[in-house]
GROMACS .gro file of C-alpha atoms in nm:
model
  454
    1UNK     CA    1  -9.904  -0.637  -6.733
    2UNK     CA    2  -9.948  -0.470  -7.065
    3UNK     CA    3  -9.770  -0.151  -6.915
    4UNK     CA    4  -9.475  -0.353  -6.815
    5UNK     CA    5  -9.443  -0.527  -7.155
    6UNK     CA    6  -9.460  -0.190  -7.315
    7UNK     CA    7  -9.181  -0.048  -7.096
    8UNK     CA    8  -8.955  -0.342  -7.153
    9UNK     CA    9  -9.011  -0.321  -7.531
   10UNK     CA   10  -8.928   0.037  -7.518
   11UNK     CA   11  -8.603  -0.012  -7.316
   12UNK     CA   12  -8.508  -0.298  -7.567
   13UNK     CA   13  -8.567  -0.069  -7.851
   14UNK     CA   14  -8.367   0.213  -7.709
   15UNK     CA   15  -8.075  -0.040  -7.642
   16UNK     CA   16  -8.076  -0.163  -8.005
   17UNK     CA   17  -8.088   0.197  -8.121
   18UNK     CA   18  -7.793   0.291  -7.900
   19UNK     CA   19  -7.590  -0.006  -8.009
   20UNK     CA   20  -7.672   0.070  -8.382
   21UNK     CA   21  -7.564   0.432  -8.327
   22UNK     CA   22  -7.212   0.317  -8.237
   23UNK     CA   23  -6.976   0.373  -8.528
   24UNK     CA   24  -6.815   0.071  -8.689
   25UNK     CA   25  -6.439   0.050  -8.564
   26UNK     CA   26  -6.168   0.139  -8.808
   27UNK     CA   27  -5.857  -0.069  -8.835
   28UNK     CA   28  -5.545   0.005  -9.056
   29UNK     CA   29  -5.208  -0.167  -9.048
   30UNK     CA   30  -4.910  -0.285  -9.245
   31UNK     CA   31  -5.095  -0.579  -9.408
   32UNK     CA   32  -5.452  -0.726  -9.387
   33UNK     CA   33  -5.616  -1.058  -9.476
   34UNK     CA   34  -5.984  -1.157  -9.437
   35UNK     CA   35  -6.169  -1.490  -9.423
   36UNK     CA   36  -6.517  -1.620  -9.311
   37UNK     CA   37  -6.533  -1.831  -9.015
   38UNK     CA   38  -6.865  -1.982  -8.912
   39UNK     CA   39  -7.041  -1.708  -9.102
   40UNK     CA   40  -6.846  -1.434  -8.922
   41UNK     CA   41  -6.628  -1.180  -9.135
   42UNK     CA   42  -6.272  -1.191  -8.965
   43UNK     CA   43  -5.995  -0.979  -9.081
   44UNK     CA   44  -5.650  -0.999  -8.938
   45UNK     CA   45  -5.444  -0.668  -8.951
   46UNK     CA   46  -5.073  -0.693  -8.874
   47UNK     CA   47  -4.809  -0.441  -8.810
   48UNK     CA   48  -4.843  -0.097  -8.688
   49UNK     CA   49  -5.213  -0.145  -8.631
   50UNK     CA   50  -5.421   0.172  -8.557
   51UNK     CA   51  -5.782   0.134  -8.438
   52UNK     CA   52  -5.998   0.438  -8.417
   53UNK     CA   53  -6.359   0.495  -8.312
   54UNK     CA   54  -6.492   0.842  -8.213
   55UNK     CA   55  -6.253   0.972  -7.954
   56UNK     CA   56  -6.085   0.634  -7.897
   57UNK     CA   57  -5.772   0.537  -8.042
   58UNK     CA   58  -5.585   0.213  -8.009
   59UNK     CA   59  -5.231   0.092  -8.117
   60UNK     CA   60  -5.089  -0.259  -8.117
   61UNK     CA   61  -4.897  -0.499  -8.318
   62UNK     CA   62  -5.180  -0.726  -8.433
   63UNK     CA   63  -5.556  -0.696  -8.434
   64UNK     CA   64  -5.824  -0.968  -8.522
   65UNK     CA   65  -6.129  -0.788  -8.621
   66UNK     CA   66  -6.491  -0.942  -8.628
   67UNK     CA   67  -6.667  -0.708  -8.868
   68UNK     CA   68  -7.029  -0.848  -8.781
   69UNK     CA   69  -6.967  -0.791  -8.388
   70UNK     CA   70  -6.768  -0.471  -8.442
   71UNK     CA   71  -6.500  -0.594  -8.208
   72UNK     CA   72  -6.134  -0.671  -8.216
   73UNK     CA   73  -5.866  -0.898  -8.029
   74UNK     CA   74  -5.573  -0.665  -7.967
   75UNK     CA   75  -5.238  -0.830  -7.938
   76UNK     CA   76  -4.873  -0.685  -7.871
   77UNK     CA   77  -4.792  -0.357  -7.694
   78UNK     CA   78  -5.152  -0.253  -7.682
   79UNK     CA   79  -5.199   0.109  -7.607
   80UNK     CA   80  -5.548   0.266  -7.582
   81UNK     CA   81  -5.617   0.650  -7.519
   82UNK     CA   82  -5.925   0.846  -7.460
   83UNK     CA   83  -5.892   1.194  -7.341
   84UNK     CA   84  -5.652   1.186  -7.061
   85UNK     CA   85  -5.678   0.804  -6.992
   86UNK     CA   86  -5.420   0.574  -7.145
   87UNK     CA   87  -5.432   0.191  -7.101
   88UNK     CA   88  -5.149  -0.031  -7.168
   89UNK     CA   89  -5.139  -0.409  -7.186
   90UNK     CA   90  -4.990  -0.693  -7.403
   91UNK     CA   91  -5.318  -0.850  -7.488
   92UNK     CA   92  -5.675  -0.734  -7.482
   93UNK     CA   93  -6.028  -0.709  -7.631
   94UNK     CA   94  -6.209  -0.417  -7.779
   95UNK     CA   95  -6.591  -0.414  -7.806
   96UNK     CA   96  -6.708  -0.144  -8.049
   97UNK     CA   97  -7.073  -0.147  -7.983
   98UNK     CA   98  -7.040  -0.126  -7.610
   99UNK     CA   99  -6.721   0.088  -7.622
  100UNK     CA  100  -6.565  -0.156  -7.343
  101UNK     CA  101  -6.196  -0.276  -7.337
  102UNK     CA  102  -6.080  -0.577  -7.137
  103UNK     CA  103  -5.760  -0.755  -7.083
  104UNK     CA  104  -5.677  -1.088  -6.872
  105UNK     CA  105  -5.291  -0.980  -6.874
  106UNK     CA  106  -5.111  -0.716  -6.671
  107UNK     CA  107  -5.286  -0.383  -6.747
  108UNK     CA  108  -5.193  -0.028  -6.676
  109UNK     CA  109  -5.428   0.259  -6.660
  110UNK     CA  110  -5.292   0.604  -6.644
  111UNK     CA  111  -5.488   0.921  -6.597
  112UNK     CA  112  -5.282   1.238  -6.552
  113UNK     CA  113  -5.095   1.180  -6.204
  114UNK     CA  114  -5.292   0.857  -6.121
  115UNK     CA  115  -5.157   0.511  -6.216
  116UNK     CA  116  -5.373   0.184  -6.190
  117UNK     CA  117  -5.193  -0.161  -6.239
  118UNK     CA  118  -5.373  -0.501  -6.216
  119UNK     CA  119  -5.371  -0.850  -6.340
  120UNK     CA  120  -5.683  -0.805  -6.535
  121UNK     CA  121  -5.900  -0.526  -6.596
  122UNK     CA  122  -6.218  -0.375  -6.782
  123UNK     CA  123  -6.280  -0.019  -6.888
  124UNK     CA  124  -6.585   0.131  -7.004
  125UNK     CA  125  -6.533   0.415  -7.220
  126UNK     CA  126  -6.876   0.544  -7.201
  127UNK     CA  127  -6.916   0.557  -6.825
  128UNK     CA  128  -6.544   0.603  -6.785
  129UNK     CA  129  -6.542   0.336  -6.510
  130UNK     CA  130  -6.266   0.081  -6.463
  131UNK     CA  131  -6.291  -0.270  -6.286
  132UNK     CA  132  -5.968  -0.405  -6.196
  133UNK     CA  133  -5.884  -0.735  -6.017
  134UNK     CA  134  -5.583  -0.929  -5.893
  135UNK     CA  135  -5.288  -0.756  -5.700
  136UNK     CA  136  -5.410  -0.408  -5.776
  137UNK     CA  137  -5.193  -0.110  -5.754
  138UNK     CA  138  -5.304   0.242  -5.743
  139UNK     CA  139  -5.101   0.529  -5.671
  140UNK     CA  140  -5.060   0.917  -5.714
  141UNK     CA  141  -4.814   1.178  -5.599
  142UNK     CA  142  -4.942   1.127  -5.241
  143UNK     CA  143  -5.105   0.803  -5.180
  144UNK     CA  144  -5.029   0.443  -5.245
  145UNK     CA  145  -5.311   0.174  -5.252
  146UNK     CA  146  -5.290  -0.217  -5.275
  147UNK     CA  147  -5.600  -0.429  -5.293
  148UNK     CA  148  -5.744  -0.746  -5.468
  149UNK     CA  149  -6.020  -0.567  -5.649
  150UNK     CA  150  -6.070  -0.196  -5.725
  151UNK     CA  151  -6.343   0.008  -5.923
  152UNK     CA  152  -6.229   0.359  -6.052
  153UNK     CA  153  -6.488   0.598  -6.160
  154UNK     CA  154  -6.269   0.852  -6.350
  155UNK     CA  155  -6.516   1.144  -6.378
  156UNK     CA  156  -6.569   1.180  -6.017
  157UNK     CA  157  -6.224   1.038  -5.917
  158UNK     CA  158  -6.388   0.790  -5.686
  159UNK     CA  159  -6.212   0.467  -5.570
  160UNK     CA  160  -6.390   0.145  -5.440
  161UNK     CA  161  -6.120  -0.106  -5.322
  162UNK     CA  162  -6.199  -0.428  -5.172
  163UNK     CA  163  -6.018  -0.744  -5.002
  164UNK     CA  164  -5.686  -0.679  -4.824
  165UNK     CA  165  -5.692  -0.309  -4.869
  166UNK     CA  166  -5.378  -0.125  -4.764
  167UNK     CA  167  -5.349   0.265  -4.803
  168UNK     CA  168  -5.030   0.455  -4.724
  169UNK     CA  169  -4.885   0.773  -4.758
  170UNK     CA  170  -4.558   0.918  -4.598
  171UNK     CA  171  -4.682   0.937  -4.240
  172UNK     CA  172  -4.940   0.677  -4.195
  173UNK     CA  173  -5.085   0.341  -4.332
  174UNK     CA  174  -5.456   0.211  -4.336
  175UNK     CA  175  -5.554  -0.154  -4.357
  176UNK     CA  176  -5.918  -0.261  -4.414
  177UNK     CA  177  -6.151  -0.510  -4.569
  178UNK     CA  178  -6.292  -0.244  -4.805
  179UNK     CA  179  -6.257   0.117  -4.870
  180UNK     CA  180  -6.424   0.396  -5.051
  181UNK     CA  181  -6.191   0.708  -5.144
  182UNK     CA  182  -6.299   1.031  -5.305
  183UNK     CA  183  -5.974   1.185  -5.458
  184UNK     CA  184  -6.124   1.539  -5.517
  185UNK     CA  185  -6.272   1.584  -5.160
  186UNK     CA  186  -5.994   1.368  -4.991
  187UNK     CA  187  -6.273   1.173  -4.811
  188UNK     CA  188  -6.223   0.808  -4.727
  189UNK     CA  189  -6.446   0.556  -4.560
  190UNK     CA  190  -6.309   0.217  -4.460
  191UNK     CA  191  -6.498  -0.088  -4.342
  192UNK     CA  192  -6.413  -0.391  -4.147
  193UNK     CA  193  -6.087  -0.477  -3.976
  194UNK     CA  194  -5.958  -0.110  -3.972
  195UNK     CA  195  -5.609  -0.073  -3.863
  196UNK     CA  196  -5.463   0.271  -3.869
  197UNK     CA  197  -5.076   0.316  -3.817
  198UNK     CA  198  -4.901   0.644  -3.770
  199UNK     CA  199  -4.529   0.657  -3.821
  200UNK     CA  200  -4.515   1.002  -3.650
  201UNK     CA  201  -4.603   0.907  -3.309
  202UNK     CA  202  -4.595   0.511  -3.328
  203UNK     CA  203  -4.980   0.502  -3.256
  204UNK     CA  204  -5.185   0.213  -3.404
  205UNK     CA  205  -5.575   0.223  -3.389
  206UNK     CA  206  -5.819  -0.081  -3.448
  207UNK     CA  207  -6.180  -0.045  -3.527
  208UNK     CA  208  -6.464  -0.153  -3.748
  209UNK     CA  209  -6.538   0.169  -3.943
  210UNK     CA  210  -6.328   0.467  -4.054
  211UNK     CA  211  -6.436   0.811  -4.176
  212UNK     CA  212  -6.130   1.014  -4.286
  213UNK     CA  213  -6.181   1.376  -4.384
  214UNK     CA  214  -5.858   1.519  -4.468
  215UNK     CA  215  -5.995   1.853  -4.603
  216UNK     CA  216  -6.144   1.924  -4.232
  217UNK     CA  217  -5.856   1.743  -4.051
  218UNK     CA  218  -6.072   1.504  -3.883
  219UNK     CA  219  -6.089   1.111  -3.852
  220UNK     CA  220  -6.357   0.909  -3.695
  221UNK     CA  221  -6.343   0.558  -3.582
  222UNK     CA  222  -6.639   0.353  -3.501
  223UNK     CA  223  -6.687   0.004  -3.371
  224UNK     CA  224  -6.506  -0.028  -3.039
  225UNK     CA  225  -6.189   0.151  -3.145
  226UNK     CA  226  -5.862   0.048  -2.961
  227UNK     CA  227  -5.555   0.255  -2.961
  228UNK     CA  228  -5.192   0.163  -2.860
  229UNK     CA  229  -4.890   0.387  -2.846
  230UNK     CA  230  -4.549   0.231  -2.762
  231UNK     CA  231  -4.313   0.483  -2.625
  232UNK     CA  232  -3.939   0.440  -2.558
  233UNK     CA  233  -3.861   0.614  -2.212
  234UNK     CA  234  -3.560   0.821  -2.135
  235UNK     CA  235  -3.419   0.520  -1.946
  236UNK     CA  236  -3.442   0.304  -2.286
  237UNK     CA  237  -3.735   0.108  -2.144
  238UNK     CA  238  -4.088   0.094  -2.307
  239UNK     CA  239  -4.415   0.186  -2.186
  240UNK     CA  240  -4.736   0.135  -2.382
  241UNK     CA  241  -5.062   0.343  -2.375
  242UNK     CA  242  -5.384   0.157  -2.421
  243UNK     CA  243  -5.724   0.335  -2.495
  244UNK     CA  244  -6.044   0.135  -2.574
  245UNK     CA  245  -6.396   0.316  -2.620
  246UNK     CA  246  -6.700   0.291  -2.827
  247UNK     CA  247  -6.597   0.570  -3.055
  248UNK     CA  248  -6.285   0.801  -3.121
  249UNK     CA  249  -6.222   1.107  -3.307
  250UNK     CA  250  -5.893   1.238  -3.420
  251UNK     CA  251  -5.839   1.610  -3.496
  252UNK     CA  252  -5.543   1.718  -3.675
  253UNK     CA  253  -5.472   2.070  -3.651
  254UNK     CA  254  -5.205   2.283  -3.464
  255UNK     CA  255  -5.268   2.080  -3.143
  256UNK     CA  256  -5.360   1.738  -3.288
  257UNK     CA  257  -5.606   1.570  -3.031
  258UNK     CA  258  -5.769   1.211  -3.002
  259UNK     CA  259  -6.116   1.215  -2.817
  260UNK     CA  260  -6.248   0.879  -2.695
  261UNK     CA  261  -6.601   0.866  -2.615
  262UNK     CA  262  -6.850   0.608  -2.422
  263UNK     CA  263  -6.690   0.345  -2.201
  264UNK     CA  264  -6.340   0.456  -2.221
  265UNK     CA  265  -6.069   0.242  -2.068
  266UNK     CA  266  -5.704   0.360  -2.031
  267UNK     CA  267  -5.394   0.195  -1.917
  268UNK     CA  268  -5.079   0.383  -1.902
  269UNK     CA  269  -4.791   0.231  -1.674
  270UNK     CA  270  -4.940   0.218  -1.336
  271UNK     CA  271  -5.224   0.438  -1.409
  272UNK     CA  272  -5.576   0.279  -1.509
  273UNK     CA  273  -5.890   0.468  -1.578
  274UNK     CA  274  -6.258   0.409  -1.648
  275UNK     CA  275  -6.463   0.714  -1.789
  276UNK     CA  276  -6.696   0.824  -2.068
  277UNK     CA  277  -6.478   1.111  -2.221
  278UNK     CA  278  -6.121   1.146  -2.253
  279UNK     CA  279  -5.911   1.392  -2.474
  280UNK     CA  280  -5.552   1.282  -2.526
  281UNK     CA  281  -5.329   1.573  -2.672
  282UNK     CA  282  -5.017   1.416  -2.791
  283UNK     CA  283  -4.831   1.737  -2.861
  284UNK     CA  284  -4.851   1.885  -2.530
  285UNK     CA  285  -4.870   1.549  -2.335
  286UNK     CA  286  -5.200   1.597  -2.159
  287UNK     CA  287  -5.481   1.357  -2.076
  288UNK     CA  288  -5.814   1.523  -1.990
  289UNK     CA  289  -6.092   1.307  -1.844
  290UNK     CA  290  -6.432   1.475  -1.794
  291UNK     CA  291  -6.753   1.354  -1.637
  292UNK     CA  292  -7.047   1.343  -1.873
  293UNK     CA  293  -7.399   1.413  -1.768
  294UNK     CA  294  -7.604   1.109  -1.640
  295UNK     CA  295  -7.262   0.901  -1.659
  296UNK     CA  296  -7.066   0.752  -1.376
  297UNK     CA  297  -6.785   0.974  -1.221
  298UNK     CA  298  -6.446   0.908  -1.386
  299UNK     CA  299  -6.225   0.674  -1.193
  300UNK     CA  300  -5.846   0.658  -1.200
  301UNK     CA  301  -5.634   0.407  -1.025
  302UNK     CA  302  -5.259   0.449  -0.943
  303UNK     CA  303  -5.086   0.152  -0.781
  304UNK     CA  304  -5.306   0.102  -0.459
  305UNK     CA  305  -5.476   0.442  -0.482
  306UNK     CA  306  -5.829   0.500  -0.632
  307UNK     CA  307  -5.921   0.867  -0.737
  308UNK     CA  308  -6.262   0.997  -0.851
  309UNK     CA  309  -6.362   1.349  -0.951
  310UNK     CA  310  -6.576   1.539  -1.211
  311UNK     CA  311  -6.261   1.643  -1.410
  312UNK     CA  312  -5.906   1.474  -1.410
  313UNK     CA  313  -5.623   1.645  -1.584
  314UNK     CA  314  -5.308   1.422  -1.633
  315UNK     CA  315  -4.989   1.602  -1.739
  316UNK     CA  316  -4.680   1.416  -1.876
  317UNK     CA  317  -4.323   1.502  -1.921
  318UNK     CA  318  -4.130   1.297  -2.169
  319UNK     CA  319  -4.381   1.023  -2.106
  320UNK     CA  320  -4.381   1.028  -1.729
  321UNK     CA  321  -4.656   1.154  -1.504
  322UNK     CA  322  -4.563   1.502  -1.387
  323UNK     CA  323  -4.896   1.628  -1.232
  324UNK     CA  324  -5.236   1.491  -1.176
  325UNK     CA  325  -5.527   1.751  -1.104
  326UNK     CA  326  -5.861   1.635  -0.999
  327UNK     CA  327  -6.132   1.904  -0.991
  328UNK     CA  328  -6.484   1.897  -0.819
  329UNK     CA  329  -6.609   1.609  -0.601
  330UNK     CA  330  -6.239   1.474  -0.550
  331UNK     CA  331  -6.166   1.177  -0.329
  332UNK     CA  332  -5.840   0.980  -0.305
  333UNK     CA  333  -5.841   0.608  -0.141
  334UNK     CA  334  -5.530   0.448  -0.057
  335UNK     CA  335  -5.535   0.086   0.044
  336UNK     CA  336  -5.276  -0.006   0.325
  337UNK     CA  337  -5.007  -0.240   0.170
  338UNK     CA  338  -5.027  -0.486   0.478
  339UNK     CA  339  -5.403  -0.444   0.591
  340UNK     CA  340  -5.633  -0.491   0.323
  341UNK     CA  341  -5.939  -0.323   0.496
  342UNK     CA  342  -5.748  -0.020   0.609
  343UNK     CA  343  -5.798   0.273   0.349
  344UNK     CA  344  -5.649   0.613   0.403
  345UNK     CA  345  -5.890   0.858   0.259
  346UNK     CA  346  -5.918   1.231   0.165
  347UNK     CA  347  -6.184   1.420  -0.008
  348UNK     CA  348  -6.210   1.787  -0.103
  349UNK     CA  349  -6.320   2.025  -0.374
  350UNK     CA  350  -6.007   1.963  -0.560
  351UNK     CA  351  -5.691   1.750  -0.509
  352UNK     CA  352  -5.341   1.809  -0.673
  353UNK     CA  353  -5.085   1.539  -0.711
  354UNK     CA  354  -4.721   1.633  -0.798
  355UNK     CA  355  -4.480   1.352  -0.912
  356UNK     CA  356  -4.103   1.331  -0.950
  357UNK     CA  357  -3.961   1.071  -1.182
  358UNK     CA  358  -4.285   0.882  -1.181
  359UNK     CA  359  -4.309   0.883  -0.793
  360UNK     CA  360  -4.566   1.081  -0.587
  361UNK     CA  361  -4.401   1.332  -0.385
  362UNK     CA  362  -4.686   1.590  -0.279
  363UNK     CA  363  -5.053   1.589  -0.244
  364UNK     CA  364  -5.262   1.926  -0.197
  365UNK     CA  365  -5.620   1.925  -0.114
  366UNK     CA  366  -5.849   2.235  -0.130
  367UNK     CA  367  -6.193   2.309  -0.004
  368UNK     CA  368  -6.408   2.119   0.258
  369UNK     CA  369  -6.119   1.887   0.304
  370UNK     CA  370  -6.204   1.567   0.508
  371UNK     CA  371  -5.927   1.290   0.585
  372UNK     CA  372  -5.912   0.957   0.748
  373UNK     CA  373  -5.538   0.860   0.815
  374UNK     CA  374  -5.434   0.520   0.971
  375UNK     CA  375  -5.134   0.574   1.209
  376UNK     CA  376  -4.839   0.316   1.271
  377UNK     CA  377  -4.572   0.306   1.548
  378UNK     CA  378  -4.269   0.102   1.456
  379UNK     CA  379  -4.481  -0.075   1.182
  380UNK     CA  380  -4.746  -0.153   1.450
  381UNK     CA  381  -5.087  -0.018   1.388
  382UNK     CA  382  -5.176   0.266   1.621
  383UNK     CA  383  -5.528   0.380   1.558
  384UNK     CA  384  -5.646   0.648   1.313
  385UNK     CA  385  -5.675   1.025   1.284
  386UNK     CA  386  -5.990   1.188   1.134
  387UNK     CA  387  -5.921   1.530   1.028
  388UNK     CA  388  -6.105   1.837   0.850
  389UNK     CA  389  -5.960   2.166   0.729
  390UNK     CA  390  -5.998   2.409   0.422
  391UNK     CA  391  -5.660   2.322   0.277
  392UNK     CA  392  -5.429   2.012   0.333
  393UNK     CA  393  -5.062   1.951   0.221
  394UNK     CA  394  -4.894   1.604   0.237
  395UNK     CA  395  -4.514   1.554   0.160
  396UNK     CA  396  -4.408   1.220   0.051
  397UNK     CA  397  -4.039   1.077   0.023
  398UNK     CA  398  -3.989   0.719  -0.111
  399UNK     CA  399  -4.344   0.631  -0.063
  400UNK     CA  400  -4.372   0.732   0.310
  401UNK     CA  401  -4.547   1.052   0.435
  402UNK     CA  402  -4.275   1.276   0.584
  403UNK     CA  403  -4.505   1.583   0.687
  404UNK     CA  404  -4.873   1.681   0.690
  405UNK     CA  405  -4.992   2.040   0.724
  406UNK     CA  406  -5.363   2.147   0.763
  407UNK     CA  407  -5.477   2.506   0.701
  408UNK     CA  408  -5.811   2.692   0.787
  409UNK     CA  409  -6.003   2.591   1.080
  410UNK     CA  410  -5.830   2.235   1.112
  411UNK     CA  411  -5.999   1.993   1.349
  412UNK     CA  412  -5.848   1.637   1.435
  413UNK     CA  413  -5.998   1.349   1.626
  414UNK     CA  414  -5.788   1.058   1.728
  415UNK     CA  415  -5.936   0.694   1.761
  416UNK     CA  416  -5.723   0.462   1.939
  417UNK     CA  417  -5.636   0.106   1.806
  418UNK     CA  418  -5.851  -0.091   2.031
  419UNK     CA  419  -6.166   0.096   1.889
  420UNK     CA  420  -6.056   0.044   1.528
  421UNK     CA  421  -5.924  -0.308   1.506
  422UNK     CA  422  -6.198  -0.514   1.337
  423UNK     CA  423  -6.433  -0.207   1.290
  424UNK     CA  424  -6.218  -0.054   1.003
  425UNK     CA  425  -6.525  -0.057   0.767
  426UNK     CA  426  -6.696   0.191   1.001
  427UNK     CA  427  -6.435   0.462   0.926
  428UNK     CA  428  -6.516   0.582   0.569
  429UNK     CA  429  -6.587   0.934   0.442
  430UNK     CA  430  -6.933   1.021   0.315
  431UNK     CA  431  -6.821   0.983  -0.047
  432UNK     CA  432  -6.630   0.649   0.010
  433UNK     CA  433  -6.701   0.388  -0.272
  434UNK     CA  434  -6.456   0.133  -0.382
  435UNK     CA  435  -6.475   0.047  -0.762
  436UNK     CA  436  -6.345  -0.286  -0.886
  437UNK     CA  437  -6.389  -0.253  -1.273
  438UNK     CA  438  -6.024  -0.183  -1.331
  439UNK     CA  439  -5.903  -0.225  -1.700
  440UNK     CA  440  -5.707  -0.548  -1.722
  441UNK     CA  441  -5.366  -0.485  -1.895
  442UNK     CA  442  -5.312  -0.859  -1.970
  443UNK     CA  443  -5.638  -0.855  -2.167
  444UNK     CA  444  -5.517  -0.549  -2.360
  445UNK     CA  445  -5.191  -0.693  -2.435
  446UNK     CA  446  -5.343  -1.009  -2.567
  447UNK     CA  447  -5.604  -0.800  -2.773
  448UNK     CA  448  -5.316  -0.600  -2.934
  449UNK     CA  449  -5.121  -0.921  -3.047
  450UNK     CA  450  -5.428  -1.079  -3.193
  451UNK     CA  451  -5.549  -0.753  -3.376
  452UNK     CA  452  -5.185  -0.683  -3.490
  453UNK     CA  453  -5.157  -1.030  -3.651
  454UNK     CA  454  -5.368  -0.913  -3.944
   0.00000   0.00000   0.00000
């Protein structure tokens, strides 16, 4: 207890010594009059007022000095300078013992290329820390920032902005509940209701936390990030890409890429996907989906077709699907449009799908190919064909198979309709699994509308 009292006594003593070490502020002007109010020595200095203390200079139209408190009320065209910092306001206060200036009217702080405006502000000339409130505007040659409260630490060029934060530059805009920005290292951290909009590619990303490292050209988004990209197609219609995951990372280099990790859901036109690792390369229009260790195999749905494989590569051309490559453990299952329990199936080491104007025109399967294909004659079911080969090619026109070619020890086995009808579930390939966890486009559309309101 005695020790604590001693420490407190020392701190109080040090504070008194520090205050007493502050020089008395000096005020000069065109005219001066003094008076004693409630025991306080008050002086009014009017016209071309100049106040100095150490490295601080203040000019204004009128100053009311309290000699006892070593402070002054500043009125009319107030300009404070210290080193590279210039503060301008119409009315303020200066406290000489603490070397703090405040203003409850519009205040402007300028430091080299940076400018800070607000409805009120406080600046500590010892710590070089500013606290500004009310419609705060901060800008430099690159960035513009709006918020309701902002703390600016001059020496380390650190900004802490809170409430309705919006940061923009020539290519992007970030909204958040709060944000910390280090101007020297160009590192930004955002917290709460993150919204990032890129003008270059019409991409919007929502999340709960952002880490933006401009020096290393990488941005990380945490807290169930959700990406949307609205694109205008060549026929003037629109298509929207939706990607949701638990974590996203955007790399900006010669080939800008977005990486979505863990519980990834993708919707793009008729394509849907569930997986755990997706790379979206906007420049080359490529989507890469890779299986992760101990994670479920990636799934892709296209209309009534389900595709799974260890690695799936989607290639776009002017926003339309051009090719889809499925590598390792590939299987494609297509549900018949009339008979819901009849599934055409094809598996192999790899499957390659080719599209023309968004329509599937050719399917190539390589390595240990197995297939089950339901036959029809004049739209009536006519059994099925089980086949195996080393290589398989299917040609399609207007959603109908026009030719099938098998290569490398082909074997086919016909099962007549009377043995198939009612027994369809017995005809499946060894790796046949139907997945029902498709991403729901309506849910994503609703989510985008809700998030975009803010």
